[in-house]
CSV table of C-alpha atoms and ligand atoms in Angstrom, one decimal:
chain,number,residue,atom,x,y,z
X,50,THR,CA,145.2,-151.6,229.4
X,51,VAL,CA,141.9,-151.5,227.5
X,52,ALA,CA,140.0,-150.8,230.7
X,53,ALA,CA,142.4,-148.1,231.8
X,54,ARG,CA,142.1,-146.5,228.4
X,55,ALA,CA,138.3,-146.5,228.9
X,56,GLY,CA,138.8,-144.5,232.1
X,57,ARG,CA,138.4,-147.3,234.6
X,58,ALA,CA,140.6,-147.7,237.8
X,59,VAL,CA,142.4,-150.9,237.1
X,60,THR,CA,144.1,-153.5,239.2
X,61,LEU,CA,146.2,-156.1,237.3
X,62,CYS,CA,146.7,-159.3,239.3
X,63,ALA,CA,149.5,-161.8,238.5
X,64,ARG,CA,149.6,-165.1,240.3
X,65,ASN,CA,153.3,-164.9,240.9
X,66,ALA,CA,154.5,-162.2,243.4
X,67,GLU,CA,157.9,-161.8,241.7
X,68,HIS,CA,156.2,-161.3,238.3
X,69,ALA,CA,153.9,-158.7,239.8
X,70,ALA,CA,156.8,-156.8,241.4
X,71,ARG,CA,158.7,-156.9,238.2
X,72,ILE,CA,155.8,-155.6,236.1
X,73,ALA,CA,155.1,-152.9,238.8
X,74,SER,CA,158.6,-151.6,238.7
X,75,THR,CA,159.4,-152.0,234.9
X,76,ARG,CA,155.9,-151.1,233.8
X,77,GLU,CA,156.2,-153.9,231.2
X,78,ASN,CA,154.8,-157.4,231.1
X,79,PRO,CA,157.4,-159.8,229.6
X,80,ARG,CA,154.5,-161.7,228.0
X,81,LEU,CA,153.7,-158.5,226.1
X,82,PRO,CA,157.0,-156.9,225.4
X,83,GLY,CA,157.2,-153.3,224.2
X,84,VAL,CA,153.8,-152.3,225.7
X,85,GLN,CA,153.8,-149.9,228.6
X,86,VAL,CA,151.6,-150.8,231.6
X,87,ALA,CA,150.2,-147.4,232.4
X,88,ALA,CA,151.4,-145.8,235.7
X,89,GLU,CA,147.8,-145.6,237.1
X,90,ILE,CA,147.3,-149.4,236.8
X,91,VAL,CA,147.9,-151.0,240.2
X,92,VAL,CA,149.8,-154.3,239.9
X,93,THR,CA,149.5,-156.9,242.6
X,94,SER,CA,149.6,-160.6,243.3
X,95,GLU,CA,147.0,-160.3,246.1
X,96,LEU,CA,143.7,-161.8,244.8
X,97,ALA,CA,141.9,-160.3,247.8
X,98,LEU,CA,142.8,-156.8,246.5
X,99,ALA,CA,141.7,-157.6,242.9
X,100,ALA,CA,138.5,-159.3,244.1
X,101,ARG,CA,137.2,-155.9,245.4
X,102,ALA,CA,136.7,-154.7,241.8
X,103,ASP,CA,133.2,-154.0,240.4
X,104,MET,CA,134.1,-156.2,237.3
X,105,LEU,CA,136.7,-158.9,236.9
X,106,LEU,CA,138.3,-160.0,233.6
X,107,ILE,CA,140.1,-163.4,233.8
X,108,ALA,CA,142.7,-164.1,231.1
X,109,THR,CA,144.2,-167.4,232.1
X,110,PRO,CA,144.4,-170.3,229.6
X,111,ALA,CA,141.0,-172.1,229.4
X,112,GLN,CA,142.1,-175.2,231.2
X,113,HIS,CA,143.2,-173.1,234.2
X,114,LEU,CA,140.1,-170.9,234.4
X,115,ARG,CA,138.4,-173.1,237.1
X,116,GLY,CA,141.5,-173.1,239.3
X,117,ALA,CA,141.8,-169.4,239.0
X,118,VAL,CA,138.1,-168.7,239.7
X,119,ASN,CA,138.1,-171.2,242.6
X,120,MET,CA,140.8,-169.1,244.3
X,121,LEU,CA,139.1,-165.9,243.5
X,122,ALA,CA,135.7,-167.0,244.7
X,123,ALA,CA,136.9,-167.2,248.3
X,124,HIS,CA,137.5,-163.4,248.2
X,125,LEU,CA,134.3,-162.3,246.6
X,126,THR,CA,131.9,-160.4,248.8
X,127,LYS,CA,129.2,-159.3,246.2
X,128,PRO,CA,127.7,-160.7,242.9
X,129,THR,CA,130.6,-159.4,240.8
X,130,PRO,CA,130.5,-159.9,237.0
X,131,ILE,CA,133.4,-162.2,236.0
X,132,VAL,CA,134.2,-161.9,232.3
X,133,ALA,CA,136.0,-164.9,230.7
X,134,CYS,CA,138.7,-163.8,228.2
X,135,ALA,CA,139.8,-167.4,227.5
X,136,LYS,CA,138.8,-169.3,224.4
X,137,GLY,CA,138.3,-173.0,224.9
X,138,ILE,CA,136.3,-175.9,226.4
X,139,GLU,CA,137.2,-177.6,229.7
X,140,HIS,CA,138.7,-181.1,229.4
X,141,GLY,CA,136.8,-183.8,231.3
X,142,THR,CA,133.7,-181.8,232.1
X,143,ARG,CA,133.3,-180.5,228.4
X,144,LYS,CA,132.0,-177.2,229.9
X,145,PHE,CA,132.2,-173.8,228.3
X,146,MET,CA,133.9,-170.9,230.0
X,147,THR,CA,130.9,-169.2,231.6
X,148,ASP,CA,129.6,-172.6,232.9
X,149,VAL,CA,133.0,-173.1,234.6
X,150,ILE,CA,132.7,-169.7,236.2
X,151,ALA,CA,129.1,-170.3,237.3
X,152,GLU,CA,130.2,-173.6,239.0
X,153,ALA,CA,133.4,-172.2,240.6
X,154,ALA,CA,131.8,-168.9,241.8
X,155,PRO,CA,128.1,-169.5,242.1
X,156,HIS,CA,127.3,-165.9,243.3
X,157,ALA,CA,129.2,-164.2,240.5
X,158,GLN,CA,127.7,-163.1,237.2
X,159,PRO,CA,129.5,-164.8,234.3
X,160,ALA,CA,130.2,-163.2,231.0
X,161,ILE,CA,132.4,-163.8,227.9
X,162,LEU,CA,134.5,-161.5,225.8
X,163,SER,CA,135.6,-162.7,222.4
X,164,GLY,CA,136.3,-161.6,218.9
X,165,PRO,CA,139.2,-160.7,216.6
X,166,SER,CA,141.7,-159.2,219.0
X,167,PHE,CA,145.4,-160.1,219.1
X,168,ALA,CA,146.6,-158.9,222.5
X,169,ASP,CA,149.5,-157.2,220.9
X,170,ASP,CA,147.3,-155.2,218.5
X,171,VAL,CA,144.8,-154.2,221.2
X,172,ALA,CA,147.5,-153.2,223.8
X,173,ARG,CA,149.2,-151.0,221.2
X,174,GLY,CA,145.9,-149.2,220.6
X,175,LEU,CA,145.2,-150.6,217.2
X,176,PRO,CA,141.4,-150.6,216.6
X,177,THR,CA,139.2,-153.7,216.7
X,178,ALA,CA,135.6,-154.7,217.5
X,179,VAL,CA,134.6,-157.7,219.7
X,180,THR,CA,131.5,-159.2,221.3
X,181,LEU,CA,130.7,-159.3,225.0
X,182,ALA,CA,127.9,-161.6,226.1
X,183,ALA,CA,126.1,-162.2,229.3
X,184,LYS,CA,122.7,-163.8,229.9
X,185,ASP,CA,121.3,-160.5,231.2
X,186,GLU,CA,121.2,-157.9,228.4
X,187,ALA,CA,121.5,-154.9,230.9
X,188,LEU,CA,124.6,-156.4,232.4
X,189,ALA,CA,126.2,-157.1,229.0
X,190,SER,CA,125.4,-153.5,227.9
X,191,ALA,CA,126.8,-152.1,231.2
X,192,LEU,CA,130.1,-154.1,230.7
X,193,VAL,CA,130.4,-152.8,227.2
X,194,GLN,CA,130.0,-149.2,228.4
X,195,ALA,CA,132.7,-149.8,231.0
X,196,LEU,CA,135.2,-151.3,228.6
X,197,GLY,CA,134.6,-149.6,225.3
X,198,SER,CA,136.7,-146.9,223.8
X,199,PRO,CA,137.3,-145.5,220.2
X,200,THR,CA,139.9,-148.2,219.6
X,201,PHE,CA,138.1,-151.1,221.4
X,202,ARG,CA,134.5,-151.5,220.3
X,203,PRO,CA,132.6,-154.2,222.1
X,204,TYR,CA,129.1,-155.1,220.9
X,205,HIS,CA,126.8,-156.6,223.6
X,206,SER,CA,124.9,-159.8,223.2
X,207,THR,CA,122.9,-162.3,225.3
X,208,ASP,CA,124.0,-165.3,223.1
X,209,VAL,CA,126.7,-166.5,225.6
X,210,ARG,CA,126.9,-170.0,224.1
X,211,GLY,CA,127.3,-168.6,220.5
X,212,VAL,CA,130.2,-166.4,221.6
X,213,GLU,CA,131.9,-169.2,223.5
X,214,ILE,CA,131.6,-171.6,220.6
X,215,GLY,CA,133.1,-169.2,218.0
X,216,GLY,CA,136.1,-168.5,220.2
X,217,ALA,CA,136.8,-172.2,221.0
X,218,ALA,CA,136.3,-173.7,217.6
X,219,LYS,CA,138.1,-171.1,215.5
X,220,ASN,CA,141.4,-172.0,217.2
X,221,VAL,CA,141.1,-175.6,216.1
X,222,LEU,CA,140.2,-174.6,212.6
X,223,ALA,CA,143.2,-172.1,212.4
X,224,ILE,CA,145.5,-175.1,213.1
X,225,ALA,CA,144.0,-176.9,210.1
X,226,VAL,CA,144.4,-173.8,207.9
X,227,GLY,CA,148.0,-173.4,209.1
X,228,ILE,CA,148.7,-177.0,208.2
X,229,ALA,CA,147.4,-176.4,204.7
X,230,VAL,CA,149.5,-173.3,204.2
X,231,GLY,CA,152.5,-175.1,205.6
X,232,ARG,CA,152.0,-177.9,203.1
X,233,LYS,CA,151.8,-175.2,200.3
X,234,LEU,CA,148.3,-176.2,199.2
X,235,GLY,CA,147.7,-172.7,197.8
X,236,ALA,CA,145.6,-169.7,198.5
X,237,SER,CA,142.5,-171.3,197.0
X,238,ALA,CA,142.7,-174.2,199.5
X,239,GLN,CA,143.3,-171.7,202.3
X,240,ALA,CA,140.0,-170.0,201.5
X,241,ALA,CA,138.1,-173.2,200.9
X,242,LEU,CA,139.3,-174.8,204.1
X,243,THR,CA,138.4,-171.6,206.1
X,244,THR,CA,135.0,-171.6,204.6
X,245,ARG,CA,134.3,-175.3,205.2
X,246,GLY,CA,135.7,-174.8,208.7
X,247,PHE,CA,133.1,-172.1,209.2
X,248,ALA,CA,130.4,-174.4,207.9
X,249,GLU,CA,131.2,-176.9,210.7
X,250,LEU,CA,131.6,-174.2,213.4
X,251,ALA,CA,128.1,-173.0,212.4
X,252,ARG,CA,126.7,-176.5,212.3
X,253,PHE,CA,128.0,-177.2,215.8
X,254,GLY,CA,126.8,-173.8,217.0
X,255,ARG,CA,123.3,-174.2,215.7
X,256,ALA,CA,123.0,-177.7,217.3
X,257,LEU,CA,124.0,-176.2,220.6
X,258,GLY,CA,121.5,-173.4,220.4
X,259,ALA,CA,123.7,-170.5,219.2
X,260,ARG,CA,122.2,-167.7,217.1
X,261,SER,CA,123.1,-167.4,213.5
X,262,GLU,CA,123.9,-163.6,213.9
X,263,THR,CA,126.5,-164.5,216.5
X,264,LEU,CA,128.1,-167.2,214.4
X,265,VAL,CA,128.5,-164.8,211.4
X,266,GLY,CA,129.5,-162.0,213.8
X,267,LEU,CA,132.7,-160.8,215.4
X,268,SER,CA,133.2,-163.7,217.8
X,269,GLY,CA,132.5,-166.3,215.1
X,270,LEU,CA,133.3,-165.6,211.5
X,271,GLY,CA,135.3,-162.4,212.5
X,272,ASP,CA,137.7,-164.2,214.7
X,273,LEU,CA,137.9,-167.2,212.4
X,274,ILE,CA,139.0,-164.9,209.5
X,275,LEU,CA,141.6,-163.3,211.6
X,276,THR,CA,143.1,-166.5,213.0
X,277,CYS,CA,143.0,-168.4,209.8
X,278,SER,CA,144.8,-165.7,207.8
X,279,SER,CA,147.5,-164.3,210.1
X,280,LEU,CA,151.0,-165.5,211.0
X,281,GLN,CA,150.5,-163.5,214.2
X,282,SER,CA,148.1,-166.3,215.4
X,283,ARG,CA,149.7,-168.9,217.6
X,284,ASN,CA,147.2,-171.5,216.4
X,285,PHE,CA,147.9,-170.8,212.8
X,286,ALA,CA,151.6,-170.8,213.5
X,287,LEU,CA,151.4,-174.2,215.2
X,288,GLY,CA,149.6,-175.6,212.1
X,289,LEU,CA,152.1,-173.9,209.8
X,290,ALA,CA,155.0,-175.6,211.6
X,291,LEU,CA,153.3,-179.0,211.5
X,292,GLY,CA,152.5,-178.6,207.8
X,293,ARG,CA,156.1,-177.7,207.1
X,294,GLY,CA,157.4,-180.7,209.2
X,295,GLU,CA,159.1,-178.3,211.6
X,296,GLN,CA,159.1,-178.1,215.4
X,297,PRO,CA,156.1,-176.0,216.7
X,298,PRO,CA,157.1,-172.6,218.3
X,299,ALA,CA,158.2,-173.3,221.9
X,300,GLY,CA,156.4,-171.8,224.9
X,301,LYS,CA,153.5,-170.3,223.0
X,302,LEU,CA,149.9,-171.1,224.1
X,303,ALA,CA,147.9,-172.5,221.2
X,304,GLU,CA,144.5,-173.2,222.7
X,305,GLY,CA,143.3,-175.2,219.7
X,306,GLU,CA,145.6,-178.0,220.7
X,307,PHE,CA,143.7,-178.4,224.0
X,308,THR,CA,140.3,-177.7,222.5
X,309,ALA,CA,140.5,-180.1,219.6
X,310,PRO,CA,139.9,-183.4,221.5
X,311,VAL,CA,137.1,-182.0,223.7
X,312,LEU,CA,135.4,-180.3,220.7
X,313,ILE,CA,135.2,-183.5,218.8
X,314,GLU,CA,134.0,-185.4,221.8
X,315,LEU,CA,131.2,-182.9,222.3
X,316,ALA,CA,130.4,-183.0,218.5
X,317,SER,CA,130.3,-186.8,218.3
X,318,SER,CA,128.2,-187.0,221.5
X,319,GLN,CA,125.6,-184.9,219.6
X,320,ASN,CA,126.1,-186.6,216.1
X,321,ILE,CA,127.5,-183.3,214.6
X,322,GLU,CA,129.9,-183.8,211.7
X,323,MET,CA,133.1,-181.8,212.1
X,324,PRO,CA,135.5,-183.4,209.7
X,325,VAL,CA,138.1,-180.6,209.7
X,326,SER,CA,138.3,-180.5,213.5
X,327,GLU,CA,138.4,-184.3,213.6
X,328,ALA,CA,141.4,-184.2,211.2
X,329,VAL,CA,143.2,-181.7,213.4
X,330,ALA,CA,142.5,-183.8,216.6
X,331,ALA,CA,143.7,-187.0,214.7
X,332,ILE,CA,146.9,-185.3,213.6
X,333,LEU,CA,147.7,-183.8,217.0
X,334,SER,CA,147.1,-187.1,218.8
X,335,GLY,CA,149.2,-189.0,216.2
X,336,ARG,CA,146.3,-191.1,215.0
X,337,SER,CA,146.7,-189.7,211.5
X,338,THR,CA,149.6,-188.4,209.4
X,339,ILE,CA,149.1,-185.0,207.8
X,340,ASP,CA,149.0,-186.4,204.3
X,341,ALA,CA,146.4,-189.1,205.3
X,342,ALA,CA,144.2,-186.4,206.9
X,343,ILE,CA,144.4,-184.1,203.9
X,344,SER,CA,143.6,-187.0,201.5
X,345,GLY,CA,140.7,-188.1,203.8
X,346,LEU,CA,139.2,-184.7,203.7
X,347,LEU,CA,139.6,-184.3,199.9
X,348,THR,CA,138.1,-187.7,199.1
X,349,ARG,CA,134.9,-187.4,201.2
X,350,PRO,CA,131.7,-188.1,199.2
X,351,PHE,CA,130.4,-185.1,197.2
X,352,LYS,CA,127.3,-183.6,198.7
X,353,ALA,CA,125.1,-180.5,198.8
X,354,GLU,CA,126.7,-177.4,200.2
X,355,GLU,CA,125.3,-176.5,203.6
P,35,NDP,N1,147.0,-163.5,223.3
P,35,NDP,C1,145.9,-163.1,222.5
P,35,NDP,O1,146.1,-162.5,221.5
P,35,NDP,C2,144.5,-163.6,222.9
P,35,NDP,C3,144.3,-164.5,223.9
P,35,NDP,N2,143.1,-164.9,224.2
P,35,NDP,C4,142.8,-166.0,225.1
P,35,NDP,O2,143.2,-165.7,226.4
P,35,NDP,C5,143.7,-166.8,227.1
P,35,NDP,C6,145.0,-166.6,227.7
P,35,NDP,O3,145.9,-166.4,226.5
P,35,NDP,P1,147.3,-165.5,226.6
P,35,NDP,O4,147.1,-164.4,227.6
P,35,NDP,O5,147.7,-165.3,225.3
P,35,NDP,O6,148.2,-166.7,227.3
P,35,NDP,P2,149.6,-166.5,227.9
P,35,NDP,O7,150.2,-167.9,227.9
P,35,NDP,O8,150.4,-165.4,227.2
P,35,NDP,O9,149.3,-166.0,229.4
P,35,NDP,C7,148.6,-166.8,230.3
P,35,NDP,C8,148.5,-166.0,231.6
P,35,NDP,O10,147.7,-166.8,232.5
P,35,NDP,C9,148.4,-167.0,233.7
P,35,NDP,N3,148.1,-168.3,234.2
P,35,NDP,C10,148.4,-169.5,233.7
P,35,NDP,N4,147.9,-170.5,234.5
P,35,NDP,C11,147.3,-169.9,235.5
P,35,NDP,C12,146.7,-170.4,236.7
P,35,NDP,N5,146.5,-171.7,236.9
P,35,NDP,N6,146.2,-169.5,237.6
P,35,NDP,C13,146.4,-168.1,237.3
P,35,NDP,N7,147.0,-167.6,236.3
P,35,NDP,C14,147.5,-168.5,235.4
P,35,NDP,C15,149.9,-166.9,233.3
P,35,NDP,O11,150.7,-166.6,234.4
P,35,NDP,P3,152.3,-166.7,234.4
P,35,NDP,O12,152.8,-165.6,233.7
P,35,NDP,O13,152.6,-166.7,235.9
P,35,NDP,O14,152.6,-168.0,233.8
P,35,NDP,C16,149.8,-165.8,232.3
P,35,NDP,O15,149.8,-164.5,232.9
P,35,NDP,C17,143.6,-168.0,226.1
P,35,NDP,O16,142.4,-168.7,226.3
P,35,NDP,C18,143.6,-167.3,224.7
P,35,NDP,O17,142.9,-168.0,223.7
P,35,NDP,C19,142.0,-164.3,223.7
P,35,NDP,C20,142.1,-163.3,222.7
P,35,NDP,C21,143.4,-162.9,222.3
P,36,13P,O1,142.2,-165.3,219.8
P,36,13P,C1,143.1,-164.6,219.2
P,36,13P,C2,142.8,-163.5,218.4
P,36,13P,O2,141.4,-163.1,218.4
P,36,13P,C3,144.5,-165.0,219.4
P,36,13P,O3,144.8,-166.0,218.5
P,36,13P,P1,145.9,-167.0,218.8
P,36,13P,O4,145.7,-167.6,220.2
P,36,13P,O5,145.9,-168.1,217.7
P,36,13P,O6,147.2,-166.3,218.8
């Protein structure tokens, strides 16, 4: 929808032929109810048709990106830019999204799009700004020109890793903040936890070579603020339900649940302290109760702020 609004000729590809046929006839995707899929958008389930595009945006969950790109790679006939829209880190390999694309489609040009952008807001034409990163600045800039419009303002960057880290880590931290809100710890705790969450996101990012401007930018701090403060966020909503002792919302993808264990594996392999993310992983895996995790965080030794 964003690309069509920017004047591009768009093909929307769904993996399931029946879903594609339904979207083509109703002009509505059941995953985004109430949003009209513009008449000029071609809807298909044929990857070969989609693969002819000059630019590909892949919006599967992070853990399914490799499978989707593997299937797509067989149909690519040129070094097409492939933009990851997923936010996460692959289990097992501990790879970030553009590394997964580079492995699965070695002749493609990987890029990453991330930032504060609830799909529902964006599809309805509400304004936001995001970051689009590729190793090659000219490519990142060309992709921004292709996708940007007055309501969707991408900024280009070459800090691919920084953008990937912000998007992956903020989901885990939003679960933590949701838990705190669900436990009624108060608005001050919400702000304090979001800020200490950012401190560990930035620590992790710097250790992995991300630039500070990226970490405090749209795809880092920007998306963290959005996700840690909005009921619209599925990650925040998951944490909120856990904090309240309720069943988490069914059938909603909360990427932080999948990112938490691999994020802390990566962090501990590099000796990076991420106590909030560790607490989330421990709660989700059943290694800690919520109350023990909160008490563990609040009784850590006092130290200098950094
Ligand atoms: N929703 C949002 O506001 C935002 C989401 N993101 C990120 O985008 C990614 C996707 O999220 P979202 O769209 O919300 O998730 P949804 O669960 O709503 O949709 C996932 C889509 O991926 C498809 N899919 C799942 N597995 C595969 C597979 N193996 N091969 C091909 N297609 C597959 C699903 O197809 P089917 O319908 O057939 O199941 C569905 O169309 C996540 O990483 C998320 O963090 C980023 C910014 C905002
Ligand atoms: O990434 C998002 C907004 O930028 C969407 O957040 P949730 O996946 O938590 O809903």
